[in-house]
Amino acid sequence: MPKMLVVEDDQTIGSVLTSTLTAQGYDVVWHQTGRGALLAAADTEFGLVLLDLGLPDLDGVEVCRRLRANQPGAVLVMLTARAEEMDVVVGLEAGADDYLTKPVRLGELLARVRAHLRRSGSVQPGGMMSAGELQIDPAGRRATVADHELVLRTKEFDLLARLMRAPGVAVTREDLMSDVWDEHWFGPTKTLDVHVAALRRKLAEISGHGAVPRIVTLRGHGYRLERPPPRSAG
Ligand code: CA
């Protein structure tokens, strides 16, 4: 059972989250400050982190960024009372994989936690895939462009691998959410757009090393991965 880190300064919410997750058999460590959480994360590997963004000592988004840096394999879920879209986007860009808005419904929390732990890095391994000079090795979970590694977070890799399975084919938002995040997705899908934006940015950054595919937005439908045009000889 992977270890879980709960970062929540509110005594009531923190103890409810901790006791609920502990009752499900998870090995939970609860911290009430950002500093405490960062110290815990410095010497323990967590499978999942639930992070309240409103902390008394440090900015939650900064804590998110630092946790992401030293817990690259963890699924990071933000808890936010602030329903404003900007906070969610900033948090997702800082490294969170998902978010839940408060008040947290325990049934939804447990469903998401189970889905994340089950699906973390779970897009079916298969053979090597390539588009242009981008190569995806699902078994080794590596993406490279002409031997330069494209450093991707777990869900970014899964999303790219999902799109790479069918270049040129339109994939609906619902299919992407269910294949990469959860088969019974019922939350907002802002998460998907932020991950696509991050993928595009990373693909653009590495495109100096070789031709990479493009992710095309299909309004009201979803996304399509397009292979780069073949390079003309001479
Ligand atoms: Ca708080």
Short mmCIF file of C-alpha atoms and ligand atoms in Angstrom, two decimals:
data_model
loop_
_atom_site.label_atom_id
_atom_site.label_comp_id
_atom_site.label_asym_id
_atom_site.label_seq_id
_atom_site.Cartn_x
_atom_site.Cartn_y
_atom_site.Cartn_z
CA MET A 1 0.00 0.00 0.00
CA PRO A 2 1.61 3.31 -1.01
CA LYS A 3 2.17 5.96 1.63
CA MET A 4 -0.08 8.98 1.52
CA LEU A 5 0.67 12.53 2.59
CA VAL A 6 -2.18 14.78 3.73
CA VAL A 7 -1.31 18.47 4.03
CA GLU A 8 -4.17 20.34 5.66
CA ASP A 9 -4.05 22.96 8.41
CA ASP A 10 -7.74 22.71 9.33
CA GLN A 11 -7.97 20.41 12.35
CA THR A 12 -11.43 19.05 11.51
CA ILE A 13 -10.88 18.47 7.79
CA GLY A 14 -7.39 17.05 8.37
CA SER A 15 -8.54 14.55 10.96
CA VAL A 16 -11.56 13.47 8.91
CA LEU A 17 -9.40 12.95 5.81
CA THR A 18 -6.76 11.08 7.77
CA SER A 19 -9.18 8.82 9.62
CA THR A 20 -11.21 8.10 6.47
CA LEU A 21 -8.14 7.14 4.45
CA THR A 22 -6.61 5.18 7.34
CA ALA A 23 -9.87 3.23 7.72
CA GLN A 24 -9.50 2.23 4.06
CA GLY A 25 -6.11 0.73 4.85
CA TYR A 26 -3.93 3.54 3.52
CA ASP A 27 -0.74 4.45 5.35
CA VAL A 28 -1.35 8.16 5.99
CA VAL A 29 0.95 10.89 7.30
CA TRP A 30 -0.78 14.19 8.13
CA HIS A 31 0.97 17.55 8.31
CA GLN A 32 -0.63 20.89 9.13
CA THR A 33 2.04 23.17 7.69
CA GLY A 34 3.83 23.49 4.38
CA ARG A 35 7.21 23.28 6.08
CA GLY A 36 6.25 20.09 7.90
CA ALA A 37 5.04 18.54 4.64
CA LEU A 38 8.24 19.47 2.80
CA LEU A 39 10.36 18.01 5.59
CA ALA A 40 8.35 14.77 5.50
CA ALA A 41 8.65 14.63 1.71
CA ALA A 42 12.41 15.09 1.89
CA ASP A 43 13.01 11.58 3.22
CA THR A 44 9.86 9.59 2.42
CA GLU A 45 8.46 8.55 -0.94
CA PHE A 46 4.70 9.06 -1.20
CA GLY A 47 2.34 7.49 -3.72
CA LEU A 48 -0.27 10.17 -3.30
CA VAL A 49 -0.36 13.67 -1.83
CA LEU A 50 -3.51 15.58 -0.87
CA LEU A 51 -2.50 19.20 -0.59
CA ASP A 52 -4.63 22.03 0.78
CA LEU A 53 -3.63 25.20 -1.07
CA GLY A 54 -4.47 27.55 1.82
CA LEU A 55 -1.70 26.90 4.34
CA PRO A 56 -0.70 29.11 7.28
CA ASP A 57 3.05 29.26 6.72
CA LEU A 58 3.85 28.90 3.02
CA ASP A 59 2.03 29.59 -0.23
CA GLY A 60 0.25 26.39 -1.26
CA VAL A 61 1.25 26.71 -4.91
CA GLU A 62 4.90 27.02 -3.89
CA VAL A 63 4.54 23.94 -1.67
CA CYS A 64 3.00 22.16 -4.65
CA ARG A 65 5.94 23.10 -6.85
CA ARG A 66 8.49 21.89 -4.29
CA LEU A 67 6.61 18.67 -3.53
CA ARG A 68 6.45 17.94 -7.25
CA ALA A 69 10.20 18.45 -7.50
CA ASN A 70 11.07 15.92 -4.81
CA GLN A 71 8.13 13.54 -5.33
CA PRO A 72 8.23 13.03 -9.10
CA GLY A 73 6.33 9.73 -8.92
CA ALA A 74 3.53 10.84 -6.61
CA VAL A 75 0.01 11.67 -7.70
CA LEU A 76 -0.58 15.18 -6.39
CA VAL A 77 -4.15 16.25 -5.74
CA MET A 78 -4.89 19.82 -4.62
CA LEU A 79 -7.68 20.58 -2.20
CA THR A 80 -8.94 24.08 -2.65
CA ALA A 81 -11.64 26.13 -1.07
CA ARG A 82 -10.98 28.71 -3.69
CA ALA A 83 -13.08 27.68 -6.63
CA GLU A 84 -11.56 30.36 -8.82
CA GLU A 85 -10.32 28.91 -12.04
CA MET A 86 -7.01 30.77 -11.85
CA ASP A 87 -5.93 29.04 -8.65
CA VAL A 88 -6.69 25.68 -10.15
CA VAL A 89 -4.75 26.45 -13.32
CA VAL A 90 -1.78 27.84 -11.39
CA GLY A 91 -1.75 24.74 -9.18
CA LEU A 92 -1.95 22.38 -12.14
CA GLU A 93 0.89 24.25 -13.79
CA ALA A 94 2.88 24.00 -10.55
CA GLY A 95 2.73 20.22 -10.79
CA ALA A 96 -0.61 19.01 -9.45
CA ASP A 97 -2.26 16.13 -11.33
CA ASP A 98 -5.79 16.87 -10.23
CA TYR A 99 -7.88 18.89 -7.80
CA LEU A 100 -10.89 18.60 -5.55
CA THR A 101 -12.85 21.61 -4.36
CA LYS A 102 -14.00 21.96 -0.76
CA PRO A 103 -16.18 20.94 0.85
CA VAL A 104 -14.67 17.59 -0.08
CA ARG A 105 -17.23 14.81 -0.40
CA LEU A 106 -15.62 11.72 1.10
CA GLY A 107 -17.17 9.32 -1.40
CA GLU A 108 -15.81 11.35 -4.29
CA LEU A 109 -12.41 11.67 -2.60
CA LEU A 110 -12.11 7.90 -2.13
CA ALA A 111 -13.26 7.22 -5.68
CA ARG A 112 -10.65 9.60 -7.05
CA VAL A 113 -7.88 8.29 -4.80
CA ARG A 114 -8.60 4.72 -5.90
CA ALA A 115 -8.76 5.75 -9.54
CA HIS A 116 -5.48 7.65 -9.30
CA LEU A 117 -3.63 4.86 -7.56
CA ARG A 118 -4.99 2.29 -9.98
CA ARG A 119 -4.32 4.35 -13.07
CA SER A 120 -1.13 6.11 -12.11
CA GLY A 121 1.19 5.27 -14.96
CA SER A 122 -1.25 2.62 -16.07
CA VAL A 123 -1.80 3.41 -19.74
CA GLN A 124 -1.25 0.03 -21.33
CA PRO A 125 2.42 -0.61 -22.07
CA GLY A 126 2.90 -1.57 -25.67
CA GLY A 127 5.49 -1.37 -28.36
CA MET A 128 7.53 1.67 -29.27
CA MET A 129 5.58 4.45 -30.98
CA SER A 130 6.91 7.28 -33.06
CA ALA A 131 5.74 10.39 -34.87
CA GLY A 132 8.35 12.44 -36.65
CA GLU A 133 11.41 12.18 -34.45
CA LEU A 134 9.43 11.79 -31.25
CA GLN A 135 9.72 8.28 -29.86
CA ILE A 136 7.64 6.90 -27.03
CA ASP A 137 8.71 3.82 -25.11
CA PRO A 138 5.66 2.87 -23.02
CA ALA A 139 7.44 0.08 -21.15
CA GLY A 140 10.32 2.29 -20.08
CA ARG A 141 8.05 5.34 -19.83
CA ARG A 142 10.47 7.42 -21.85
CA ALA A 143 9.80 10.02 -24.52
CA THR A 144 12.72 11.15 -26.63
CA VAL A 145 13.38 13.38 -29.62
CA ALA A 146 16.58 12.47 -31.44
CA ASP A 147 18.02 11.02 -28.19
CA HIS A 148 17.04 14.07 -26.15
CA GLU A 149 14.72 13.12 -23.33
CA LEU A 150 11.39 14.89 -23.08
CA VAL A 151 10.84 15.18 -19.32
CA LEU A 152 7.15 14.58 -18.67
CA ARG A 153 5.03 14.20 -15.58
CA THR A 154 3.07 10.98 -15.16
CA LYS A 155 -0.20 12.24 -16.61
CA GLU A 156 1.53 14.20 -19.38
CA PHE A 157 3.25 11.00 -20.47
CA ASP A 158 0.01 9.02 -20.32
CA LEU A 159 -1.83 11.68 -22.31
CA LEU A 160 0.85 11.87 -24.98
CA ALA A 161 1.03 8.06 -25.19
CA ARG A 162 -2.77 7.92 -25.55
CA LEU A 163 -2.72 10.44 -28.42
CA MET A 164 0.26 8.69 -30.03
CA ARG A 165 -1.66 5.42 -30.19
CA ALA A 166 -3.74 6.89 -33.00
CA PRO A 167 -2.04 9.76 -34.82
CA GLY A 168 -4.40 11.66 -37.09
CA VAL A 169 -7.47 10.38 -35.26
CA ALA A 170 -9.74 12.72 -33.30
CA VAL A 171 -10.08 11.71 -29.66
CA THR A 172 -12.94 13.12 -27.59
CA ARG A 173 -12.36 14.92 -24.31
CA GLU A 174 -14.43 12.27 -22.57
CA ASP A 175 -12.26 9.46 -23.94
CA LEU A 176 -9.06 11.24 -22.94
CA MET A 177 -10.36 11.93 -19.44
CA SER A 178 -11.53 8.38 -18.96
CA ASP A 179 -8.42 6.75 -20.46
CA VAL A 180 -5.86 8.90 -18.70
CA TRP A 181 -7.58 9.95 -15.48
CA ASP A 182 -10.55 7.80 -14.57
CA GLU A 183 -13.12 5.70 -16.35
CA HIS A 184 -15.93 7.28 -14.37
CA TRP A 185 -14.87 10.86 -14.67
CA PHE A 186 -17.47 13.27 -13.39
CA GLY A 187 -15.42 16.29 -12.42
CA PRO A 188 -14.39 19.35 -14.40
CA THR A 189 -12.06 18.80 -17.32
CA LYS A 190 -9.88 21.90 -16.92
CA THR A 191 -7.21 19.40 -15.90
CA LEU A 192 -7.11 18.09 -19.47
CA ASP A 193 -6.58 21.52 -21.06
CA VAL A 194 -3.79 22.40 -18.66
CA HIS A 195 -2.01 19.11 -19.37
CA VAL A 196 -2.37 19.62 -23.13
CA ALA A 197 -0.94 23.14 -22.77
CA ALA A 198 2.04 21.79 -20.81
CA LEU A 199 2.63 19.08 -23.42
CA ARG A 200 2.52 21.62 -26.23
CA ARG A 201 5.01 23.83 -24.40
CA LYS A 202 7.39 20.92 -23.81
CA LEU A 203 7.09 19.69 -27.39
CA ALA A 204 7.82 23.22 -28.64
CA GLU A 205 10.85 23.47 -26.36
CA ILE A 206 12.35 20.23 -27.65
CA SER A 207 11.41 20.76 -31.30
CA GLY A 208 14.83 22.30 -31.97
CA HIS A 209 16.25 18.77 -31.78
CA GLY A 210 13.91 17.23 -34.33
CA ALA A 211 10.46 17.22 -35.87
CA VAL A 212 7.71 16.64 -33.32
CA PRO A 213 3.97 16.08 -33.72
CA ARG A 214 1.40 18.77 -33.05
CA ILE A 215 -1.64 18.55 -30.80
CA VAL A 216 -4.60 20.11 -32.59
CA THR A 217 -7.64 21.38 -30.66
CA LEU A 218 -10.99 20.31 -32.05
CA ARG A 219 -13.46 22.77 -30.61
CA GLY A 220 -16.32 21.17 -28.73
CA HIS A 221 -14.88 17.72 -29.41
CA GLY A 222 -11.38 16.97 -28.24
CA TYR A 223 -7.86 16.71 -29.61
CA ARG A 224 -5.95 15.13 -32.47
CA LEU A 225 -2.25 14.42 -32.73
CA GLU A 226 -0.76 15.26 -36.10
CA ARG A 227 2.52 13.90 -37.37
CA PRO A 228 4.97 16.54 -38.53
CA PRO A 229 5.27 16.85 -42.32
CA PRO A 230 8.10 14.75 -43.76
CA ARG A 231 11.26 16.79 -44.13
CA SER A 232 12.05 17.56 -47.72
CA ALA A 233 15.36 16.22 -48.96
CA GLY A 234 17.90 18.97 -49.49
CA CA B 1 -6.39 25.68 4.80
#
